[in-house]
Short mmCIF file of C-alpha atoms in Angstrom, two decimals:
data_model
loop_
_atom_site.label_atom_id
_atom_site.label_comp_id
_atom_site.label_asym_id
_atom_site.label_seq_id
_atom_site.Cartn_x
_atom_site.Cartn_y
_atom_site.Cartn_z
CA UNK A 1 -18.09 -5.10 -53.60
CA UNK A 2 -17.37 -8.58 -52.32
CA UNK A 3 -19.36 -11.43 -53.81
CA UNK A 4 -18.57 -13.75 -50.89
CA UNK A 5 -18.14 -13.50 -47.17
CA UNK A 6 -14.50 -13.68 -46.12
CA UNK A 7 -15.56 -15.23 -42.81
CA UNK A 8 -17.43 -17.94 -44.71
CA UNK A 9 -14.31 -18.50 -46.83
CA UNK A 10 -12.14 -18.97 -43.74
CA UNK A 11 -14.70 -21.31 -42.19
CA UNK A 12 -14.76 -23.47 -45.30
CA UNK A 13 -10.94 -23.53 -45.47
CA UNK A 14 -10.82 -24.64 -41.81
CA UNK A 15 -13.34 -27.41 -42.57
CA UNK A 16 -11.26 -28.47 -45.60
CA UNK A 17 -8.12 -28.61 -43.42
CA UNK A 18 -9.89 -30.90 -40.95
CA UNK A 19 -11.16 -33.29 -43.65
CA UNK A 20 -8.16 -33.23 -46.02
CA UNK A 21 -6.25 -36.57 -46.19
CA UNK A 22 -3.55 -35.50 -48.63
CA UNK A 23 -0.64 -33.96 -46.62
CA UNK A 24 0.48 -31.79 -49.56
CA UNK A 25 -2.97 -30.24 -49.99
CA UNK A 26 -3.28 -29.84 -46.22
CA UNK A 27 0.01 -27.90 -46.15
CA UNK A 28 -1.24 -25.59 -48.91
CA UNK A 29 -4.54 -25.00 -47.09
CA UNK A 30 -2.75 -24.21 -43.85
CA UNK A 31 -0.52 -21.74 -45.69
CA UNK A 32 -3.58 -20.13 -47.29
CA UNK A 33 -5.28 -19.85 -43.89
CA UNK A 34 -2.12 -18.28 -42.46
CA UNK A 35 -2.20 -15.63 -45.18
CA UNK A 36 -5.87 -14.95 -44.53
CA UNK A 37 -5.15 -14.62 -40.80
CA UNK A 38 -2.54 -11.93 -41.59
CA UNK A 39 -5.20 -10.10 -43.60
CA UNK A 40 -7.68 -10.51 -40.78
CA UNK A 41 -5.34 -8.74 -38.40
CA UNK A 42 -4.84 -6.00 -40.97
CA UNK A 43 -8.41 -5.53 -42.11
CA UNK A 44 -10.52 -7.48 -39.66
CA UNK A 45 -12.05 -9.41 -42.59
CA UNK A 46 -12.79 -6.10 -44.31
#
């Protein structure tokens, strides 16, 4: 059982990407979102 909503997680990551000033952190967040997008295609956010 999931203790969080994957959609909510993606939304918060997107918000963090928009507000992040540090380019290194932003790159990591974008990479994380990319991975989640691959999962979305595979499992449609479970």
